C-alpha positions as protocol buffer text, in pm:
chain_id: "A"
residue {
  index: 1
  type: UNK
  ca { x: 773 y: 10872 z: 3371 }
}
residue {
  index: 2
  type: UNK
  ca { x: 451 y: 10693 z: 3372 }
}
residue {
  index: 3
  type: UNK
  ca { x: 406 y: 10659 z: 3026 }
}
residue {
  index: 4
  type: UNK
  ca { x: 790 y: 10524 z: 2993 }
}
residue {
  index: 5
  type: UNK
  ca { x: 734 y: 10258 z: 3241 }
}
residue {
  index: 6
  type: UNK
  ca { x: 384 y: 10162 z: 3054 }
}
residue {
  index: 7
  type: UNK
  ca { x: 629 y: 10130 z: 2687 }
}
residue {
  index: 8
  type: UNK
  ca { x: 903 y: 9924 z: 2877 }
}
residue {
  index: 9
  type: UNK
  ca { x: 603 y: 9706 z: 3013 }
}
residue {
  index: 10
  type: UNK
  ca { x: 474 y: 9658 z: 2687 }
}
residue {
  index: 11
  type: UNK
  ca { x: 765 y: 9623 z: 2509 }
}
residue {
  index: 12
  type: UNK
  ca { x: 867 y: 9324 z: 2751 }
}
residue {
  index: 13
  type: UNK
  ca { x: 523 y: 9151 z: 2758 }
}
residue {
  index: 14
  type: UNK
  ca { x: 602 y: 9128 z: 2336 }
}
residue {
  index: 15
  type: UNK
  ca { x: 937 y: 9001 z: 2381 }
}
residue {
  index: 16
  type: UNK
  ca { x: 837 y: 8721 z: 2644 }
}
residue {
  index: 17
  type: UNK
  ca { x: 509 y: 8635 z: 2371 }
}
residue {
  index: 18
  type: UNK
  ca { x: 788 y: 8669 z: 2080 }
}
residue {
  index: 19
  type: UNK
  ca { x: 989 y: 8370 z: 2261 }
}
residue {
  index: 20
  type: UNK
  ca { x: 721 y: 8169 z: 2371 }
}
residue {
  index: 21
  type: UNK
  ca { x: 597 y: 8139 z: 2020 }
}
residue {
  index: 22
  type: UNK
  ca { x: 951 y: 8110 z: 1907 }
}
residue {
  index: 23
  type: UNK
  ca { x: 985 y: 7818 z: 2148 }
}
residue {
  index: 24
  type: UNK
  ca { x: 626 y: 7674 z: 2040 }
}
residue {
  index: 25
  type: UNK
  ca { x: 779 y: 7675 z: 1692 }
}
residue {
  index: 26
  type: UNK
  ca { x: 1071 y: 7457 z: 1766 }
}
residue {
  index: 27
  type: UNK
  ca { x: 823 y: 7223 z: 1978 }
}
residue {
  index: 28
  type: UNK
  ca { x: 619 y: 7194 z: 1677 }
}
residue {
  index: 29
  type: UNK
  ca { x: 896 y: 7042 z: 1409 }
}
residue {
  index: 30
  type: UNK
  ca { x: 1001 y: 6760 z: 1672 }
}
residue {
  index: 31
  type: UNK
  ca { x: 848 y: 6477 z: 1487 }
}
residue {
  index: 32
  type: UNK
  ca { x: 948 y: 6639 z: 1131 }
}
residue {
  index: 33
  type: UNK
  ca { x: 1319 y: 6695 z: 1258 }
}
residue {
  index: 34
  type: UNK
  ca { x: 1303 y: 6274 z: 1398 }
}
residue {
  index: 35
  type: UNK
  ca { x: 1187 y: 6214 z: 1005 }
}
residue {
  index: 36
  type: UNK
  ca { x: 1493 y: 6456 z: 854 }
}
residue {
  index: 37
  type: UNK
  ca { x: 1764 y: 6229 z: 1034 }
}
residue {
  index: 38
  type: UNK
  ca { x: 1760 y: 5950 z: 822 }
}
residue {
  index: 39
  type: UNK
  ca { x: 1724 y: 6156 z: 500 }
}
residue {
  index: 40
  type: UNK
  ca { x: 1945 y: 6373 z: 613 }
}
residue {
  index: 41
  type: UNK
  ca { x: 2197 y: 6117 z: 663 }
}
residue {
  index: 42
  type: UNK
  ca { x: 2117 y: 5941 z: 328 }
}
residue {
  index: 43
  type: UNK
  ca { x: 2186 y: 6293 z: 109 }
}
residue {
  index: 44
  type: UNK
  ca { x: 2523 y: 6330 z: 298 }
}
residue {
  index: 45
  type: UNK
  ca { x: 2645 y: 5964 z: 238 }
}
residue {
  index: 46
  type: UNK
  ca { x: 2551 y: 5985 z: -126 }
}
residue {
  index: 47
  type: UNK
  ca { x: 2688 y: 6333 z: -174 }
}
residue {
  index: 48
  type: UNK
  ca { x: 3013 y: 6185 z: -7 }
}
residue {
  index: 49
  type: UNK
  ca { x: 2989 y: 5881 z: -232 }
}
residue {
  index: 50
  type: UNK
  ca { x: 2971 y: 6155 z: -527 }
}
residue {
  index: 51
  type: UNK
  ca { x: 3319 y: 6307 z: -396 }
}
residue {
  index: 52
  type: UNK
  ca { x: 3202 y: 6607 z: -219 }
}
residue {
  index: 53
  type: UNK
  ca { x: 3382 y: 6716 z: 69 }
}
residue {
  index: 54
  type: UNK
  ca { x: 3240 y: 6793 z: 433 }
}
residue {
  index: 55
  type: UNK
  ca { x: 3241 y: 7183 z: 313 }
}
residue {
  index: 56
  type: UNK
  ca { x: 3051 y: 7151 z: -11 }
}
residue {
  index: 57
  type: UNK
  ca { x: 2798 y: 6909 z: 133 }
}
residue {
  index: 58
  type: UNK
  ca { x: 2730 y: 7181 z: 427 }
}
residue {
  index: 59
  type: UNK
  ca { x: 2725 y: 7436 z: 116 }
}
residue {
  index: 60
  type: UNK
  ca { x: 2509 y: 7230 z: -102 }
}
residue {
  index: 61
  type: UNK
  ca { x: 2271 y: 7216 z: 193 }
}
residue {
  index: 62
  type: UNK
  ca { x: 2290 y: 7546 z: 354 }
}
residue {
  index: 63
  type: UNK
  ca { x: 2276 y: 7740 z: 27 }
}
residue {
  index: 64
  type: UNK
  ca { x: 1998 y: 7532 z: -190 }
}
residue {
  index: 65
  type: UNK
  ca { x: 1767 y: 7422 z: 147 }
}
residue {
  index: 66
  type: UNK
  ca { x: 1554 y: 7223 z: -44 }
}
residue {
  index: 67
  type: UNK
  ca { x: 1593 y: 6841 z: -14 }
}
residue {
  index: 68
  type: UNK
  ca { x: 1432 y: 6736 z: -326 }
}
residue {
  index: 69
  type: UNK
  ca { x: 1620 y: 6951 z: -573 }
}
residue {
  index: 70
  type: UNK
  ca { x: 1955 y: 6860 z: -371 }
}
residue {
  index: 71
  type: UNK
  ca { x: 1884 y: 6476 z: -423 }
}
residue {
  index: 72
  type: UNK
  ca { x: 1836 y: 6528 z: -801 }
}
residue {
  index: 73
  type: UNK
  ca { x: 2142 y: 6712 z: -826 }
}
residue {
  index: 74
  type: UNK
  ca { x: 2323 y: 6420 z: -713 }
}
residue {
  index: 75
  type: UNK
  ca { x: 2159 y: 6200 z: -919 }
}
residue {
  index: 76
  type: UNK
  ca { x: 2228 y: 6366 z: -1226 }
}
residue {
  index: 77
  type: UNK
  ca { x: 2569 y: 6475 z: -1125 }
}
residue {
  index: 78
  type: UNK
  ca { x: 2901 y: 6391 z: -1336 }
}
residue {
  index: 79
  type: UNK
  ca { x: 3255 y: 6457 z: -1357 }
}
residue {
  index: 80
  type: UNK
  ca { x: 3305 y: 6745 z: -1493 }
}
residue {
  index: 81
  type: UNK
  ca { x: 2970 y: 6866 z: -1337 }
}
residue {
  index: 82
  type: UNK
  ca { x: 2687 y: 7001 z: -1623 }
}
residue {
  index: 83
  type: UNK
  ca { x: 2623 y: 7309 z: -1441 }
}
residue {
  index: 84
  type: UNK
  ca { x: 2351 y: 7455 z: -1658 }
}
residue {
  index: 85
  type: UNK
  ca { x: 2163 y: 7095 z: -1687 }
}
residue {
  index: 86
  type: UNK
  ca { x: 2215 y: 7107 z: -1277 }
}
residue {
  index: 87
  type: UNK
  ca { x: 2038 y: 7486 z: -1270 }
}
residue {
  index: 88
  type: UNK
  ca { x: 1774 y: 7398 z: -1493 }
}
residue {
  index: 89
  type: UNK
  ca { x: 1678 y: 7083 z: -1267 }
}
residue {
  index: 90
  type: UNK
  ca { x: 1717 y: 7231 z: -965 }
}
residue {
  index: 91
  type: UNK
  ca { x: 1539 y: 7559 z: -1075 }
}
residue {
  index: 92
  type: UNK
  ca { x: 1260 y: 7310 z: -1201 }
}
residue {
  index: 93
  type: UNK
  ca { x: 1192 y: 7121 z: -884 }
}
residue {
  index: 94
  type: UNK
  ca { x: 1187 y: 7414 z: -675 }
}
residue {
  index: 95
  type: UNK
  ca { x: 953 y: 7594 z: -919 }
}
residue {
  index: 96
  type: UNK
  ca { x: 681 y: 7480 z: -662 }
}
residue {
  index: 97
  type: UNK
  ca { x: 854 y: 7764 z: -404 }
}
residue {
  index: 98
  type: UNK
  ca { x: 717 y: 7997 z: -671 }
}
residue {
  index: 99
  type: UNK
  ca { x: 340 y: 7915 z: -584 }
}
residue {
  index: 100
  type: UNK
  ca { x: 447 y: 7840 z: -144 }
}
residue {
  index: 101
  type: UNK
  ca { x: 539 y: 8201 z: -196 }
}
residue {
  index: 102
  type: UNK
  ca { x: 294 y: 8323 z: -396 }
}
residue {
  index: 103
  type: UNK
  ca { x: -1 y: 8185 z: -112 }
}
residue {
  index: 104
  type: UNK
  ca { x: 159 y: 8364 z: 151 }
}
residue {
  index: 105
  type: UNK
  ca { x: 166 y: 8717 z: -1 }
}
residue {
  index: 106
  type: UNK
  ca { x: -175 y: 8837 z: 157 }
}
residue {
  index: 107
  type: UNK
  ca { x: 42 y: 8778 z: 515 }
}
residue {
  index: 108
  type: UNK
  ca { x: 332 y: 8908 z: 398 }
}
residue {
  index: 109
  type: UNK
  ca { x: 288 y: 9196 z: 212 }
}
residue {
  index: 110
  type: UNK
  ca { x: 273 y: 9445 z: 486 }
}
residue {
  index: 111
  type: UNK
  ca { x: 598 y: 9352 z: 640 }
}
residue {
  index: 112
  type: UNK
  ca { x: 920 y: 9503 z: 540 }
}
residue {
  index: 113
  type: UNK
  ca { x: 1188 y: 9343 z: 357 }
}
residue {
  index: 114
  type: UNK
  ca { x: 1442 y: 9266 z: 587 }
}
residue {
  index: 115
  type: UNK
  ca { x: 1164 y: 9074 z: 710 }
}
residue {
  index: 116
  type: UNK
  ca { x: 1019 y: 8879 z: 387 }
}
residue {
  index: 117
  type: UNK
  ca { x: 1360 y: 8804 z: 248 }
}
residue {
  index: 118
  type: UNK
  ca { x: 1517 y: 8591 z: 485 }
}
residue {
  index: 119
  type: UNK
  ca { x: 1115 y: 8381 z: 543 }
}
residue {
  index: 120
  type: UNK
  ca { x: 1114 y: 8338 z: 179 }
}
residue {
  index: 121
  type: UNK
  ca { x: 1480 y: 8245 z: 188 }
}
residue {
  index: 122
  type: UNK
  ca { x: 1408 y: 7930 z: 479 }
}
residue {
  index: 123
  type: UNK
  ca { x: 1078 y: 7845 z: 326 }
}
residue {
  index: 124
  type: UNK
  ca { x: 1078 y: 7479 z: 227 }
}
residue {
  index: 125
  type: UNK
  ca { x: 775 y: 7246 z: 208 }
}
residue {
  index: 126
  type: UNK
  ca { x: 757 y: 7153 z: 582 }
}
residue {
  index: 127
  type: UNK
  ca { x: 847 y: 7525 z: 720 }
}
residue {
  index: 128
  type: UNK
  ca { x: 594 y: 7665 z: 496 }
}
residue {
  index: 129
  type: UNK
  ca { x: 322 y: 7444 z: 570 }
}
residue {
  index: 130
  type: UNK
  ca { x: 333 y: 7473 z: 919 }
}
residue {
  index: 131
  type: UNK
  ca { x: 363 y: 7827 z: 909 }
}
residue {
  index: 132
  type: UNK
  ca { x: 35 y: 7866 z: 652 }
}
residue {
  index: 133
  type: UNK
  ca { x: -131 y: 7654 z: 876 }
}
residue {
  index: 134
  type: UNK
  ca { x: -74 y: 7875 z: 1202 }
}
residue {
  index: 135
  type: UNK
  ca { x: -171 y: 8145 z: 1003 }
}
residue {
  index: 136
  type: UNK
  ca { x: -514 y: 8027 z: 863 }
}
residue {
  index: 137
  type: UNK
  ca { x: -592 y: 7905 z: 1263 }
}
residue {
  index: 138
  type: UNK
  ca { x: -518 y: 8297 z: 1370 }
}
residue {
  index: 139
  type: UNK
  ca { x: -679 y: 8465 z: 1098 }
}
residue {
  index: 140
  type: UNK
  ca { x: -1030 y: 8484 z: 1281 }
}
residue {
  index: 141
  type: UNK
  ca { x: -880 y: 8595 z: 1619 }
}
residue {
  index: 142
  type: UNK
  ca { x: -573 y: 8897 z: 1527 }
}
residue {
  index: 143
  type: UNK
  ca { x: -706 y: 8909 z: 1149 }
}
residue {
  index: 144
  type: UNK
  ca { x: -520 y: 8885 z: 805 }
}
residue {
  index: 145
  type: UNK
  ca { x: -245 y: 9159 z: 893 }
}
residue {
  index: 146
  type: UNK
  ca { x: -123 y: 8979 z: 1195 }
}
residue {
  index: 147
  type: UNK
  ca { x: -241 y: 8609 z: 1154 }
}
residue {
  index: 148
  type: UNK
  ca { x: 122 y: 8516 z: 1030 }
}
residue {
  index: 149
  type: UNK
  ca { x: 321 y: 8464 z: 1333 }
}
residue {
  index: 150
  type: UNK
  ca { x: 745 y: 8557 z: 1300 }
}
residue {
  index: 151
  type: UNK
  ca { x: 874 y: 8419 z: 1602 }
}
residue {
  index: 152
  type: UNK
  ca { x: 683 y: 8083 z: 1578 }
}
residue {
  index: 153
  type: UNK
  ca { x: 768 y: 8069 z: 1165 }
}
residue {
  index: 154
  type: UNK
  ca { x: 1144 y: 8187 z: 1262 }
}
residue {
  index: 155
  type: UNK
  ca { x: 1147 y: 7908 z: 1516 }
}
residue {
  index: 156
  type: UNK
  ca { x: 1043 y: 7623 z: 1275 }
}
residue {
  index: 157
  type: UNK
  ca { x: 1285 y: 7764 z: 993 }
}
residue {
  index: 158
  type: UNK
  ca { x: 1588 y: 7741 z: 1261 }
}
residue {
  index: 159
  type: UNK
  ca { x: 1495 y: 7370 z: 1369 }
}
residue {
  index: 160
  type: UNK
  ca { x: 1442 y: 7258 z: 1032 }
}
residue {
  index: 161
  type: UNK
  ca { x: 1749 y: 7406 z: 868 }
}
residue {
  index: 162
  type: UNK
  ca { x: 2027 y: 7380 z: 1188 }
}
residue {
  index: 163
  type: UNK
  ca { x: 1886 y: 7012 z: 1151 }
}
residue {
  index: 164
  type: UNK
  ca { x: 1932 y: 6934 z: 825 }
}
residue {
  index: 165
  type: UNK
  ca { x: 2252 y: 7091 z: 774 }
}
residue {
  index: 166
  type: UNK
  ca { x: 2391 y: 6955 z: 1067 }
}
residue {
  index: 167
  type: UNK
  ca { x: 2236 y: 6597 z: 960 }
}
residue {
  index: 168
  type: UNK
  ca { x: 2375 y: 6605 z: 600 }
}
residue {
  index: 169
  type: UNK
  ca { x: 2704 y: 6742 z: 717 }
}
residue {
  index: 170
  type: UNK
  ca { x: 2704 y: 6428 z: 953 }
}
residue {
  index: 171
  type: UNK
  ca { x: 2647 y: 6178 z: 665 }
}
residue {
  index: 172
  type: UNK
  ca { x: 2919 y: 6290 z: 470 }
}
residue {
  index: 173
  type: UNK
  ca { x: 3133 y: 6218 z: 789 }
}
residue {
  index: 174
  type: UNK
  ca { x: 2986 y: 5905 z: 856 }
}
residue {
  index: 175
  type: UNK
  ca { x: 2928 y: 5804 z: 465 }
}
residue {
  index: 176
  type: UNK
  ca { x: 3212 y: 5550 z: 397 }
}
residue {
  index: 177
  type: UNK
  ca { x: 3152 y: 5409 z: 766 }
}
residue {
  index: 178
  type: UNK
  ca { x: 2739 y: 5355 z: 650 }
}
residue {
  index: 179
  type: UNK
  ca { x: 2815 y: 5242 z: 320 }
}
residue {
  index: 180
  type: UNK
  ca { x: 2454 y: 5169 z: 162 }
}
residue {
  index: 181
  type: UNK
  ca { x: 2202 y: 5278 z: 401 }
}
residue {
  index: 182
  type: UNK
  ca { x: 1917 y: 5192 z: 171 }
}
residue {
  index: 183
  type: UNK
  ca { x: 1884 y: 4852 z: 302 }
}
residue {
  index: 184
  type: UNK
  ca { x: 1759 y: 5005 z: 660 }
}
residue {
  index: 185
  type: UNK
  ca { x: 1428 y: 5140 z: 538 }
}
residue {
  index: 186
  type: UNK
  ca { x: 1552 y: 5524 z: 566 }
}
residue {
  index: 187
  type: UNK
  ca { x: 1367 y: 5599 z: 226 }
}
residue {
  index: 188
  type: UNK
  ca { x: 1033 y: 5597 z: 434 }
}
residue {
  index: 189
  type: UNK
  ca { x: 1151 y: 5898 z: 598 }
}
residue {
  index: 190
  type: UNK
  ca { x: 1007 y: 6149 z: 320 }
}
residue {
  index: 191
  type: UNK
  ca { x: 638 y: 5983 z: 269 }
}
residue {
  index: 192
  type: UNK
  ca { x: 619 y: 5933 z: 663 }
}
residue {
  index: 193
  type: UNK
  ca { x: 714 y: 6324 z: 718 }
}
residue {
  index: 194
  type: UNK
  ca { x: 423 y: 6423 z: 440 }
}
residue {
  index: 195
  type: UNK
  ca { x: 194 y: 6213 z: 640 }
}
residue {
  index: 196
  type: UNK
  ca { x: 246 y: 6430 z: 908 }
}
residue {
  index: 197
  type: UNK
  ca { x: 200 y: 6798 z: 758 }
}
residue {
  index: 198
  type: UNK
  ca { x: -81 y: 6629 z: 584 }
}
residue {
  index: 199
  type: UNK
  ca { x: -265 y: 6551 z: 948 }
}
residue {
  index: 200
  type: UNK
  ca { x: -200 y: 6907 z: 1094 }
}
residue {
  index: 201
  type: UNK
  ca { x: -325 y: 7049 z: 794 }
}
């Protein structure tokens, strides 16, 4: 009876660490997710000026979450669309996901894949440099097998994406209301958000 009450103790001590560093991780993208608004809204109101619908912007978004490829693909899109021209460029830009992936392998590779998959899958430039850097700052303190944190990496990856779906979604809505946004200075966003991944690395 002992020993069950230690386990339950345990087990809730990990779940109350797992959502503090959950939490932590959705503290941490608050100035990323302020620089994702305005891009966000600029790849939904040019995606709406392209003739996508509120569906297939949320799909273009939700399914390829990686904001450089998915302003390419607007700016080389036509009607009919040149799907292979469209996979090669998007496959291209994102080629740099091969590498993002490739550094976190030492942290990875004893997890299982139920695990990996859907990290890999919500890796983008921001949610993988945040999470690399957590990593690298725990390594001398839990070592190389546990330095990568889940919760806190599964907490930036929800942020990041809920944001930027939402946010692209939105400019689709709001595109012919916007019209240009250009004008406003919204192209800043990107550089300004490097600027910051750059410091807290």
């Amino acid at each position: 009876m002992s020993t069950f009450k230690s386990s339950s103790s345990h087990s809730l001590i990990l779940n109350s660490q797992n959502q503090d560093e959950f939490l932590r991780g959705i503290k941490t993208t608050l100035p990323m997710l302020l620089g994702f608004v305005p891009l966000a809204l600029v790849l939904g109101t040019q995606a709406a000026q392209k003739g996508f619908s509120i569906v297939e912007v949320s799909l273009l978004t939700g399914l390829n979450f990686a904001g450089g490829s998915e302003f390419a693909i607007l700016e080389m899109w036509t009607n009919p669309p040149q799907f292979l021209l469209l996979m090669f460029i998007t496959f291209l830009i994102n080629s740099r996901h091969l590498l993002m992936g490739a550094s976190l392998v030492p942290y990875l590779r004893h997890l299982p894949d139920h695990q990996v998959y859907p990290a890999l899958f919500f890796l983008c430039d921001e949610s993988w440099a945040l999470g690399l850097s957590n990593a690298q700052k725990g390594i001398h303190q839990v070592g190389l097998r546990h330095a990568f944190n889940m919760p806190y990496y599964a907490g930036v990856c929800l942020a990041l994406y809920v944001m930027w779906v939402s946010v692209t979604t939105l400019g689709a809505v709001l595109g012919p209301v916007l019209g240009d946004i250009h004008p406003y200075g919204f192209d800043m966003a990107f550089p300004a958000i490097i600027l910051v991944l750059l410091r807290g690395m």
